[in-house]
Amino acid sequence: MRRAWQRTVSEWVEGLRIALSSLAANHLRTFLTTLGIVIGVMTVIAIVAIIDGLNASFATQIGNLGTHTLYVDKWQWINTRDDWWSMRNRKNMGRTELEAIEREATEALAVAPMAGRSVTVAAGAEELSGIRCTGTNQRYLETGGGSVAAGRFLGPTDVELSRSVVVLGADVADRLFPKVALDEVLGKRVRVRGAPFTVIGVMARRGRMLGMDLDTNVTIPFTTFLRDMGGKRSITIAVTSAPGRLSQLEDELVGILRRARRVPPEKPDDFSMNRQDQFLKLYNQLTGALYGVAVGVGLITLVVGGIGIMNIMLVSVTERTREIGVRRALGARKRTILLQFLIESSVVAALGGAVGTGLGLGVAVFVALVSPLAAAVTPGAVALGLGFSALVGLLFGIWPAWRAANLDPVEALRYE
Amino acid sequence: MGDPLISIDRLARHYSVGGEVVRALDGVSFDIQAGEWVAIVGQSGSGKSTLMNLLGCLDTATSGTYRLNGADVETLSDDQLADLRNKEIGFIFQTFQLLPRASALANVELPLVYRGISRKERRATAEQALRSVGLGNRMHHRPNELSGGQRQRVAIARALVGDPSLLLADEPTGNLDSQTGEEIIRLFGDLNARGHTIILVTHEPKLAARCPRAIKLMDGRVLGDGPGAEVAALQGPRAVGT
Ligand SMILES: Nc1ncnc2c1ncn2[C@@H]1O[C@H](COP(=O)(O)OP(=O)(O)OP(=O)(O)O)[C@@H](O)[C@H]1O
Ligand SMILES: [Mg+2]
């Protein structure tokens, strides 16, 4: 029993030793053989690293939408061209719906309107155009609207009295009042679309969401927005539920909205509920396809690399026919020979996989440096690269190893 | 005498080459007792190596039976044959068959590797075997850095290292000068005295004459089998066997 175990151990050690010495004896050949695997693994690792990077940045971006928040809108945010035409003809969303929800929705923890348009903001000689102006209420932050870095957010009285107060986005504050400390920005006068406003707060930096810069905006009371910025636009209503009760909220809101908008029972909803996970779903579909392409490309190159390995292993078996005969004559079993060659092919492939992984990560880091694409190096990707290539070596080594193991000892010894 | 160590009965090995049948071995029968020292003689091409391959469990016969230690070799599995070669048989090949990329020491260690002996013990045993054939100072040389005679001695050390009960030597002295050859033969004598069974192929009638028993082959058949001195003197097909 002990002997058998010891024998297995020395077979493995010997197999590994033979593999390494044979690889060392054929530098150039080893290098060329692994090239296919190297390229395959490199491609997959690079693509996967870039996708993982995108995932991470997307996750942070999408985090700017509240997790438990429904965005009630005339528009379906993710739509097809066909939907677009039907949604265009929908009735605008406005105060009626907002008030109905505020009055009736028992599942709602916070309700905030979001009216928006692009405006010019100015202070002194400084003038910024293309700034997004959002009209909302004091509950806005609770629906996932970020947080305040200095001063305060809108309060109930600001909304009630339609005060001309404004909360600046981080970038707007920076650009209008460069070199001014945040606290000193408070109380300053700015002009939004020409009308004078008083700064009451500055938002904390939020980053980007789906190509939209969340820091180049200003927030004013909803009522002020309707008065000064035009009240005919359709608004979005953000409604937040308790954790885990988003679908209950959705059911409730559908009823409230159908009544408020007088949708006949036989007609479909003429409004849409947008939520964060729809974006996630869409995004996952897109990256899933990309993953598919990466895996496809990787598999093809790995198969090509595997065939290269099989080829070189067949050559190696032929070259070492006599050696195989000698080993068999001295007591190596068939499976000992099989093991020896399987170890060799796996080691070659894993070596290629290691080099390919290194290069792939290099490519990913390079891409991250020179382009806006992020790249994330996950241990999973590395393990995948190494494991896959060793597996390829193993699979494509089976046939040559099997041939080696089944050589007739006498004929192998006689081989010239 | 008890059961013979080796018992072969009408053993034959035929090759077909290009549609023609070559009867390398054509019905050979004899017994060899444990502890015997037997020389196999015969002209080149008479089937000596073919017979040795069969006795060494490297090859399978076309027909006939081969019983080793009472077991019919034909019925043994491939793994059992491998273990037999590893533990019971020491084979010295006519063409040495050393691994070219391995040192003398590594070559000699090889049978012990497949026996699962620890690295340290393996090394010590192999060094001992190399010293016993007078190569204590050439352990780390590769075969291509050794003379023909030295290679032969590495091959002998490799066959001896596992302390096999049956030693098969195909022309072990063919490449040695007479003095080294003499030493090797004396080594075999010692081994035989210690109980090892030795079967030795040789071209030299002088050497065969010194063996207690010799078997002479001709065209794949036994021409003579008897005391070394008598058989070695046999000439041609008109001679009569036992
Ligand atoms: N693999 C083979 N295929 C065909 N014929 C073979 C094969 N091996 C041996 N033979 C033939 O069998 C006969 C016996 O060969 P063998 O090698 O046993 O001779 P030998 O007695 O060992 O000769 P030598 O003294 O030259 O070594 C020869 O005629 C040889 O041509
Ligand atoms: Mg021969």
XYZ file of C-alpha atoms and ligand atoms in Angstrom:
690
model
C 0.000 0.000 0.000
C 2.737 2.364 1.088
C 4.856 1.238 -1.827
C 2.063 1.842 -4.294
C 1.646 5.345 -2.962
C 5.376 6.010 -3.088
C 5.439 4.669 -6.593
C 2.695 7.050 -7.667
C 4.549 9.960 -6.132
C 7.803 9.110 -7.853
C 5.958 8.603 -11.135
C 4.573 12.136 -10.872
C 7.874 13.629 -9.846
C 9.660 11.797 -12.613
C 6.989 12.871 -15.127
C 7.376 16.495 -14.118
C 11.159 16.273 -14.221
C 11.103 14.724 -17.688
C 8.634 17.334 -18.917
C 10.747 20.230 -17.671
C 14.020 18.843 -18.974
C 12.467 18.086 -22.339
C 11.064 21.616 -22.545
C 14.382 23.077 -21.505
C 16.127 21.014 -24.169
C 13.910 22.494 -26.895
C 13.605 26.213 -26.084
C 12.619 27.395 -29.507
C 10.209 24.591 -30.168
C 8.552 25.044 -26.803
C 8.186 28.747 -27.496
C 6.671 28.263 -30.939
C 4.357 25.543 -29.691
C 2.924 27.700 -26.960
C 2.449 30.714 -29.216
C -1.087 29.696 -30.158
C -2.067 29.256 -26.526
C -0.337 32.505 -25.584
C -2.311 34.472 -28.148
C -5.586 32.773 -27.266
C -5.264 33.336 -23.555
C -3.993 36.863 -24.073
C -7.059 37.771 -26.142
C -9.507 36.341 -23.655
C -7.809 37.851 -20.620
C -7.596 41.287 -22.216
C -11.242 41.293 -23.303
C -12.459 39.919 -19.996
C -10.395 42.470 -18.059
C -11.838 45.296 -20.128
C -15.392 44.015 -19.718
C -14.864 43.626 -15.984
C -13.598 47.189 -15.905
C -16.669 48.391 -17.774
C -18.850 46.458 -15.361
C -17.268 48.120 -12.370
C -17.646 51.606 -13.812
C -21.179 50.873 -14.956
C -22.101 49.617 -11.522
C -20.910 52.867 -9.946
C -22.741 54.907 -12.558
C -25.974 53.031 -12.273
C -25.661 53.397 -8.519
C -26.713 57.013 -9.092
C -30.196 55.738 -9.700
C -31.926 54.719 -6.504
C -32.044 50.965 -6.007
C -35.535 51.064 -4.549
C -36.827 53.855 -6.704
C -39.331 53.817 -9.550
C -39.090 56.619 -12.070
C -42.606 57.288 -13.310
C -42.415 58.876 -16.721
C -44.261 59.407 -19.954
C -41.243 57.768 -21.583
C -39.952 54.262 -21.333
C -36.238 54.997 -20.821
C -35.100 51.883 -22.558
C -37.091 51.623 -25.738
C -37.176 50.667 -29.335
C -37.893 52.984 -32.226
C -41.460 51.657 -32.536
C -42.271 52.386 -28.907
C -40.968 55.885 -29.355
C -43.774 56.846 -31.739
C -46.512 55.559 -29.490
C -45.000 57.188 -26.403
C -44.721 60.509 -28.181
C -48.497 60.700 -28.278
C -48.922 60.047 -24.583
C -50.283 62.721 -22.303
C -47.606 64.671 -20.416
C -46.874 63.768 -16.812
C -47.488 66.677 -14.456
C -48.705 68.006 -11.125
C -51.935 66.017 -11.190
C -50.102 62.710 -11.144
C -47.580 63.964 -8.571
C -50.329 65.030 -6.212
C -52.283 61.820 -6.737
C -49.223 59.748 -5.834
C -48.371 61.910 -2.828
C -51.939 61.579 -1.627
C -52.648 57.921 -2.272
C -49.466 55.832 -2.437
C -49.121 54.050 0.906
C -46.097 52.046 -0.255
C -44.161 55.203 -1.077
C -41.487 56.350 1.372
C -40.532 59.393 -0.667
C -41.973 61.090 -3.724
C -40.031 63.697 -5.677
C -40.890 65.350 -8.980
C -38.091 65.873 -11.468
C -38.688 68.558 -14.072
C -35.722 69.337 -16.221
C -34.352 71.530 -18.972
C -31.075 72.873 -20.194
C -30.238 76.388 -18.980
C -27.503 78.976 -18.823
C -26.134 79.739 -15.370
C -24.102 82.866 -14.727
C -22.331 84.624 -11.863
C -20.619 87.911 -12.513
C -18.775 87.609 -15.828
C -18.726 83.811 -15.646
C -21.398 82.158 -17.761
C -22.021 78.453 -18.209
C -24.383 77.132 -20.833
C -25.803 73.671 -21.312
C -26.345 73.188 -17.596
C -29.117 70.835 -16.625
C -31.628 72.443 -14.312
C -33.805 70.126 -12.221
C -36.920 71.296 -10.420
C -37.752 69.080 -7.485
C -38.724 69.023 -3.816
C -37.141 68.305 -0.425
C -37.549 64.516 -0.830
C -35.308 64.352 -3.862
C -32.214 63.162 -1.987
C -34.145 60.249 -0.476
C -34.988 58.948 -3.925
C -31.305 58.553 -4.716
C -30.452 62.064 -5.785
C -27.014 62.275 -4.152
C -25.969 64.264 -1.123
C -25.011 67.780 -0.136
C -21.355 68.743 0.398
C -21.941 72.238 1.761
C -24.942 74.231 2.940
C -28.344 72.563 2.735
C -30.697 71.036 0.213
C -34.113 72.440 -0.690
C -36.554 72.558 2.199
C -40.386 72.339 2.269
C -40.787 76.085 2.551
C -38.531 76.718 -0.456
C -40.976 74.647 -2.473
C -44.106 76.015 -0.839
C -43.105 79.635 -1.359
C -41.457 79.064 -4.743
C -38.288 80.671 -3.480
C -35.532 81.566 -5.892
C -32.897 79.378 -4.286
C -30.521 76.993 -5.992
C -28.299 74.025 -5.080
C -25.267 73.905 -7.370
C -23.741 70.761 -8.813
C -20.097 70.245 -7.828
C -18.726 71.212 -11.234
C -20.982 74.234 -11.578
C -19.765 75.559 -8.227
C -16.158 74.960 -9.258
C -16.489 76.684 -12.563
C -18.584 79.652 -11.484
C -16.530 80.309 -8.367
C -13.054 79.002 -8.997
C -10.673 79.267 -6.036
C -13.538 80.057 -3.690
C -14.015 77.811 -0.667
C -17.286 75.847 -0.760
C -18.685 77.531 2.338
C -18.184 80.928 0.785
C -20.159 79.968 -2.262
C -23.222 79.770 -0.033
C -25.299 82.926 -0.193
C -23.833 84.045 -3.507
C -26.152 85.281 -6.186
C -26.323 83.520 -9.523
C -28.536 83.944 -12.574
C -30.321 80.911 -13.863
C -31.753 81.546 -17.317
C -31.411 85.224 -16.481
C -33.402 85.100 -13.230
C -31.591 85.860 -9.949
C -31.155 82.938 -7.500
C -29.431 82.552 -4.133
C -27.078 79.610 -3.597
C -28.112 77.584 -0.527
C -26.026 74.479 -1.069
C -23.474 72.624 -3.148
C -23.895 68.949 -4.055
C -21.230 66.353 -3.425
C -19.507 65.078 -6.532
C -21.447 62.227 -8.163
C -19.607 61.344 -11.371
C -21.280 60.283 -14.563
C -24.268 58.177 -15.343
C -24.722 56.669 -18.796
C -22.857 59.480 -20.488
C -24.592 62.170 -18.452
C -22.446 64.364 -16.212
C -24.262 64.545 -12.878
C -22.068 67.346 -11.549
C -22.889 69.957 -14.189
C -26.392 70.648 -12.990
C -28.341 72.903 -10.698
C -31.368 72.074 -8.583
C -34.197 74.501 -7.787
C -37.618 74.133 -6.125
C -40.188 72.406 -8.310
C -42.677 75.255 -7.977
C -40.044 77.792 -8.925
C -39.186 75.687 -11.952
C -42.801 75.645 -13.110
C -43.009 79.398 -12.655
C -39.668 80.434 -14.238
C -38.569 77.625 -16.552
C -41.813 76.702 -18.238
C -44.531 74.477 -16.841
C -45.708 72.573 -19.879
C -42.960 69.999 -19.950
C -43.613 66.432 -18.951
C -41.954 65.597 -15.661
C -40.542 62.454 -14.114
C -41.715 61.390 -10.668
C -39.261 59.469 -8.523
C -40.990 57.236 -5.971
C -39.030 55.239 -3.420
C -40.296 52.101 -1.713
C -39.135 50.312 1.403
C -36.387 47.801 0.587
C -37.837 44.719 -1.079
C -41.257 46.290 -1.736
C -40.579 47.758 -5.134
C -43.057 45.554 -6.990
C -45.814 46.233 -4.442
C -45.164 49.921 -4.981
C -45.276 49.434 -8.726
C -48.657 47.670 -8.534
C -50.046 50.424 -6.363
C -48.731 53.192 -8.619
C -50.229 51.609 -11.732
C -53.681 51.828 -10.174
C -53.185 55.388 -8.959
C -51.841 56.593 -12.288
C -54.516 54.903 -14.397
C -57.157 56.631 -12.317
C -55.373 59.984 -12.292
C -54.834 59.848 -16.060
C -58.313 58.375 -16.717
C -57.078 55.406 -18.720
C -60.071 53.304 -19.845
C -59.902 49.743 -18.461
C -59.417 48.147 -21.889
C -56.511 50.444 -22.841
C -52.888 49.734 -21.930
C -50.973 51.960 -19.519
C -50.066 55.315 -21.042
C -47.057 55.795 -18.763
C -43.929 53.858 -17.885
C -42.162 52.755 -14.733
C -38.407 52.963 -15.123
C -36.059 51.330 -12.700
C -32.384 50.707 -12.192
C -32.451 46.998 -12.878
C -33.792 47.580 -16.388
C -30.513 49.259 -17.182
C -28.637 46.435 -15.564
C -30.571 43.954 -17.656
C -29.899 45.814 -20.881
C -26.274 46.271 -19.967
C -25.859 42.638 -19.079
C -27.350 41.675 -22.424
C -24.817 43.842 -24.209
C -21.801 42.682 -22.242
C -23.096 39.130 -22.378
C -22.847 39.299 -26.143
C -19.361 40.761 -25.830
C -18.401 38.007 -23.439
C -19.724 35.514 -25.949
C -17.526 36.963 -28.676
C -14.500 36.942 -26.364
C -15.090 33.366 -25.355
C -15.657 32.352 -28.976
C -12.462 33.988 -30.173
C -10.585 32.564 -27.222
C -11.896 29.065 -27.773
C -10.978 29.093 -31.439
C -7.433 30.246 -30.746
C -7.125 27.771 -27.899
C -8.219 24.951 -30.171
C -5.696 26.086 -32.764
C -3.075 26.281 -30.013
C -4.162 22.860 -28.777
C -3.695 21.352 -32.214
C -0.216 22.877 -32.283
C 0.539 21.211 -28.984
C -0.844 17.899 -30.172
C 1.334 18.118 -33.256
C 4.492 18.843 -31.322
C 3.709 16.131 -28.796
C 3.349 13.597 -31.604
C 6.765 14.666 -32.858
C 8.132 14.387 -29.350
C 6.717 10.876 -28.956
C 8.291 9.770 -32.221
C 11.628 11.300 -31.283
C 11.619 9.545 -27.970
C 10.359 6.179 -29.126
C 13.511 4.435 -27.931
C 13.346 6.196 -24.585
C 9.790 4.982 -24.197
C 10.937 1.450 -25.035
C 13.691 1.662 -22.422
C 11.315 2.922 -19.759
C 8.803 0.202 -20.553
C 11.549 -2.430 -20.455
C 12.640 -1.215 -17.037
C 9.183 -1.470 -15.545
C 7.218 1.650 -16.476
C 3.553 0.781 -16.831
C 1.463 2.075 -19.692
C -0.166 4.644 -17.513
C 3.223 5.833 -16.273
C 4.146 6.703 -19.849
C 0.699 8.179 -20.414
C 1.098 10.348 -17.329
C 4.572 11.443 -18.356
C 3.364 12.799 -21.695
C 0.169 14.284 -20.290
C 2.208 16.175 -17.727
C 4.463 17.420 -20.477
C 1.647 18.699 -22.676
C -0.178 20.295 -19.735
C 2.969 22.007 -18.546
C 3.672 23.420 -22.018
C 0.115 24.662 -22.280
C 0.013 26.090 -18.764
C 3.297 27.845 -19.440
C 1.734 29.380 -22.546
C -1.313 30.233 -20.469
C 0.798 32.001 -17.851
C 2.622 34.055 -20.466
C -0.665 34.781 -22.247
C -2.277 35.881 -18.996
C 0.605 38.243 -18.286
C 0.451 39.727 -21.773
C -3.348 39.962 -21.675
C -3.246 41.903 -18.417
C -0.556 44.106 -19.937
C -2.796 44.830 -22.917
C -5.741 45.583 -20.614
C -3.709 47.987 -18.503
C -2.387 49.643 -21.654
C -5.891 50.048 -23.064
C -7.029 51.499 -19.748
C -4.189 54.013 -19.879
C -4.698 55.270 -23.415
C -8.497 55.081 -23.669
C -11.480 55.937 -21.474
C -12.161 52.218 -21.083
C -11.435 50.944 -17.626
C -9.796 47.585 -17.065
C -10.134 45.477 -13.968
C -7.878 42.538 -13.192
C -9.868 39.882 -11.407
C -8.298 36.731 -9.949
C -11.096 34.817 -11.624
C -9.914 35.862 -15.067
C -6.362 34.802 -14.273
C -7.458 31.441 -12.907
C -9.645 30.992 -15.954
C -6.732 31.655 -18.314
C -4.365 29.267 -16.561
C -6.928 26.563 -15.963
C -8.250 26.658 -19.479
C -4.863 26.432 -21.113
C -3.765 23.537 -18.906
C -7.023 21.818 -19.768
C -6.356 22.347 -23.468
C -2.885 20.861 -23.015
C -4.382 17.909 -21.229
C -7.086 17.306 -23.837
C -4.842 17.669 -26.836
C -2.109 15.677 -25.141
C -4.303 12.613 -24.708
C -3.907 11.242 -28.213
C -0.088 11.573 -28.389
C 0.288 10.242 -24.853
C -1.977 7.331 -25.636
C 0.147 6.495 -28.654
C 3.294 6.645 -26.563
C 1.838 4.402 -23.885
C 0.735 1.785 -26.379
C 4.010 1.449 -28.247
C 5.253 -2.109 -28.388
C 8.346 -2.220 -26.140
C 10.462 -4.368 -28.457
C 9.635 -2.321 -31.512
C 10.238 0.886 -29.608
C 13.667 -0.372 -28.530
C 14.496 -1.321 -32.096
C 13.379 2.076 -33.464
C 16.162 3.895 -35.292
C 14.857 -30.248 -8.307
C 11.663 -28.302 -7.813
C 9.633 -26.336 -10.316
C 11.888 -24.757 -12.944
C 12.242 -20.973 -12.908
C 11.807 -20.894 -16.649
C 9.933 -23.421 -18.675
C 9.341 -22.878 -22.367
C 7.550 -25.273 -24.634
C 7.599 -25.117 -28.435
C 8.006 -21.375 -28.236
C 7.839 -19.641 -31.609
C 8.088 -16.074 -32.788
C 7.305 -15.340 -36.390
C 7.516 -12.011 -38.151
C 5.878 -11.288 -41.428
C 7.946 -9.025 -43.579
C 6.425 -8.003 -46.867
C 4.118 -11.021 -47.026
C 6.926 -13.416 -46.196
C 7.092 -15.146 -42.830
C 10.387 -14.949 -40.979
C 10.642 -17.712 -38.390
C 12.988 -15.947 -35.986
C 12.169 -18.564 -33.371
C 10.642 -21.801 -34.495
C 9.626 -24.131 -31.676
C 12.117 -23.897 -28.861
C 11.708 -25.911 -25.662
C 13.853 -26.040 -22.524
C 13.735 -25.576 -18.760
C 16.055 -23.469 -16.650
C 16.248 -23.967 -12.903
C 16.635 -21.116 -10.454
C 20.319 -20.478 -9.837
C 21.541 -21.739 -13.197
C 24.016 -19.929 -15.403
C 23.224 -20.559 -19.037
C 24.890 -19.302 -22.196
C 22.902 -18.911 -25.398
C 25.071 -19.233 -28.456
C 24.485 -19.333 -32.163
C 25.241 -17.549 -35.369
C 24.125 -14.050 -36.026
C 20.440 -14.111 -36.932
C 19.835 -17.445 -35.264
C 17.194 -15.926 -32.943
C 19.123 -15.265 -29.732
C 17.875 -11.721 -29.187
C 14.370 -12.750 -30.135
C 14.483 -15.447 -27.471
C 15.858 -13.036 -24.890
C 13.054 -10.550 -25.570
C 10.532 -13.281 -24.957
C 12.268 -14.451 -21.790
C 12.444 -10.834 -20.624
C 8.659 -10.437 -20.998
C 9.155 -7.682 -23.513
C 7.650 -9.550 -26.406
C 4.878 -12.104 -26.789
C 5.312 -15.391 -28.586
C 3.446 -16.305 -31.739
C 2.804 -19.754 -30.305
C 4.014 -22.029 -27.533
C 4.064 -21.408 -23.811
C 6.406 -19.623 -21.461
C 6.081 -20.260 -17.745
C 8.065 -18.027 -15.443
C 8.070 -19.070 -11.787
C 5.146 -21.337 -12.576
C 2.982 -18.534 -14.020
C 1.932 -18.603 -17.642
C 3.269 -15.295 -18.923
C 0.585 -15.160 -21.596
C -2.115 -14.746 -18.965
C -0.452 -11.836 -17.167
C -1.777 -8.326 -17.615
C 0.330 -5.574 -19.079
C 0.825 -4.009 -15.640
C 1.855 -7.334 -14.149
C 4.400 -7.798 -16.926
C 5.754 -4.298 -16.287
C 6.133 -5.076 -12.591
C 7.800 -8.383 -13.457
C 10.317 -6.600 -15.677
C 10.886 -4.084 -12.957
C 11.417 -6.407 -10.023
C 12.360 -9.865 -11.251
C 14.292 -9.262 -14.434
C 17.474 -7.367 -15.128
C 17.976 -6.883 -18.849
C 21.254 -5.954 -20.500
C 20.642 -5.041 -24.117
C 22.939 -5.743 -27.023
C 22.822 -2.022 -27.869
C 22.970 -0.727 -24.254
C 19.741 1.276 -24.539
C 20.792 4.051 -22.197
C 18.832 7.311 -22.111
C 21.069 9.758 -23.970
C 20.058 12.857 -22.031
C 20.421 11.347 -18.582
C 23.598 10.894 -16.545
C 24.968 7.441 -15.796
C 23.557 7.753 -12.302
C 20.095 8.750 -13.529
C 20.115 5.861 -15.978
C 20.931 3.403 -13.237
C 18.294 4.905 -10.934
C 15.530 4.402 -13.462
C 14.322 0.906 -12.456
C 14.121 2.095 -8.849
C 12.010 5.098 -9.858
C 9.369 2.766 -11.219
C 9.559 0.732 -8.057
C 8.691 3.729 -5.900
C 11.898 3.897 -3.915
C 12.682 7.170 -2.185
C 15.098 9.527 -3.870
C 17.824 9.183 -1.255
C 17.747 5.423 -1.112
C 17.607 5.282 -4.907
C 20.677 7.424 -5.246
C 22.676 5.453 -2.719
C 21.758 2.120 -4.323
C 22.561 3.372 -7.824
C 25.922 4.774 -6.716
C 26.732 1.436 -5.144
C 25.831 -0.401 -8.361
C 27.985 1.930 -10.460
C 30.931 1.455 -8.107
C 30.538 -2.293 -8.324
C 31.105 -2.105 -12.088
C 34.054 0.228 -11.612
C 32.376 3.477 -12.643
C 32.463 5.283 -9.300
C 34.235 8.199 -10.989
C 31.890 8.538 -13.974
C 28.514 8.853 -12.292
C 27.580 12.228 -13.711
C 28.713 11.632 -17.237
C 26.178 11.239 -19.969
C 26.343 8.198 -22.259
C 27.919 10.219 -25.078
C 30.706 11.173 -22.683
C 31.539 7.549 -21.957
C 33.467 4.917 -23.901
C 31.672 1.917 -25.349
C 32.871 -0.317 -22.551
C 31.854 2.211 -19.933
C 28.398 2.436 -21.439
C 28.145 -1.310 -21.332
C 29.024 -1.228 -17.670
C 26.378 1.431 -16.993
C 23.880 -0.881 -18.665
C 25.052 -3.734 -16.455
C 24.800 -1.590 -13.330
C 21.258 -0.670 -14.340
C 20.337 -4.319 -14.745
C 21.839 -5.194 -11.372
C 20.595 -2.269 -9.359
C 17.187 -3.725 -8.636
C 18.680 -7.019 -7.435
C 16.626 -9.102 -9.899
C 16.385 -12.852 -9.593
C 16.811 -13.321 -13.339
C 19.557 -11.561 -15.233
C 19.307 -11.528 -19.019
C 22.393 -10.303 -20.849
C 22.533 -9.964 -24.609
C 26.227 -9.882 -25.550
C 27.362 -8.110 -22.378
C 31.023 -8.388 -23.264
C 30.777 -7.716 -26.979
C 32.117 -4.206 -26.608
C 34.679 -4.807 -23.919
C 38.393 -5.557 -24.092
C 39.260 -8.997 -22.857
C 40.340 -7.825 -19.429
C 37.171 -5.831 -18.709
C 35.151 -8.637 -20.218
C 36.831 -10.980 -17.832
C 35.901 -8.748 -14.892
C 32.287 -8.668 -16.013
C 32.208 -12.425 -16.314
C 33.696 -12.716 -12.856
C 30.964 -10.367 -11.636
C 28.369 -12.656 -13.177
C 30.105 -15.587 -11.488
C 29.739 -13.852 -8.118
C 26.114 -13.045 -8.773
C 25.439 -16.611 -9.805
C 27.162 -17.857 -6.698
C 24.831 -15.637 -4.672
C 21.833 -17.338 -6.256
C 20.973 -15.168 -9.246
C 19.913 -16.968 -12.377
C 21.877 -15.742 -15.377
C 21.156 -16.164 -19.051
C 23.820 -14.766 -21.263
C 24.052 -14.478 -25.018
C 27.538 -14.640 -26.420
C 29.448 -15.077 -29.630
C 32.603 -16.209 -27.911
C 32.963 -19.988 -27.706
C 35.595 -19.510 -25.015
C 33.135 -17.726 -22.810
C 30.354 -20.212 -23.452
C 32.700 -23.020 -22.642
C 33.137 -21.616 -19.141
C 29.401 -21.654 -18.441
C 27.977 -24.731 -16.705
C 25.358 -24.956 -19.410
C 24.933 -23.642 -22.922
C 22.107 -23.725 -25.451
C 22.955 -23.391 -29.092
C 20.430 -21.958 -31.523
C 20.366 -22.261 -35.255
C 17.731 -20.771 -37.530
C 15.356 -20.399 -34.626
C 15.730 -23.961 -33.317
C 17.733 -25.542 -30.531
C 20.790 -27.189 -31.983
C 22.337 -28.295 -28.764
C 21.786 -28.025 -25.011
C 24.287 -29.278 -22.481
C 27.473 -28.471 -20.602
C 29.069 -25.294 -21.925
C 32.270 -26.858 -23.131
C 30.448 -29.479 -25.225
C 27.836 -27.227 -26.757
C 30.330 -24.521 -27.565
C 32.201 -27.035 -29.656
C 29.130 -28.047 -31.705
C 29.429 -27.311 -35.386
C 26.680 -27.038 -37.960
C 23.418 -28.907 -38.343
C 24.905 -32.384 -38.437
C 25.790 -32.122 -34.756
C 23.341 -33.880 -32.470
C 21.801 -32.306 -29.399
C 20.998 -33.902 -26.080
N 11.126 -7.065 -35.920
C 11.538 -7.949 -36.808
N 10.931 -8.024 -37.996
C 11.318 -8.957 -38.899
N 12.298 -9.797 -38.700
C 12.958 -9.789 -37.549
C 12.607 -8.869 -36.532
N 13.421 -9.077 -35.472
C 14.238 -10.066 -35.820
N 13.962 -10.511 -37.052
C 14.633 -11.590 -37.751
O 14.694 -12.692 -36.867
C 15.933 -13.341 -36.974
C 16.567 -13.455 -35.618
O 16.943 -12.210 -35.163
P 17.705 -11.978 -33.782
O 17.833 -10.547 -33.570
O 17.027 -12.788 -32.751
O 19.123 -12.613 -34.101
P 20.390 -12.776 -33.120
O 20.592 -14.211 -32.944
O 20.186 -11.970 -31.922
O 21.543 -12.155 -34.025
P 22.838 -11.316 -33.529
O 23.810 -12.275 -33.003
O 23.309 -10.695 -34.806
O 22.365 -10.332 -32.569
C 16.757 -12.533 -37.964
O 16.733 -13.203 -39.192
C 16.053 -11.239 -38.084
O 16.140 -10.751 -39.391
Mg 21.057 -10.285 -31.140
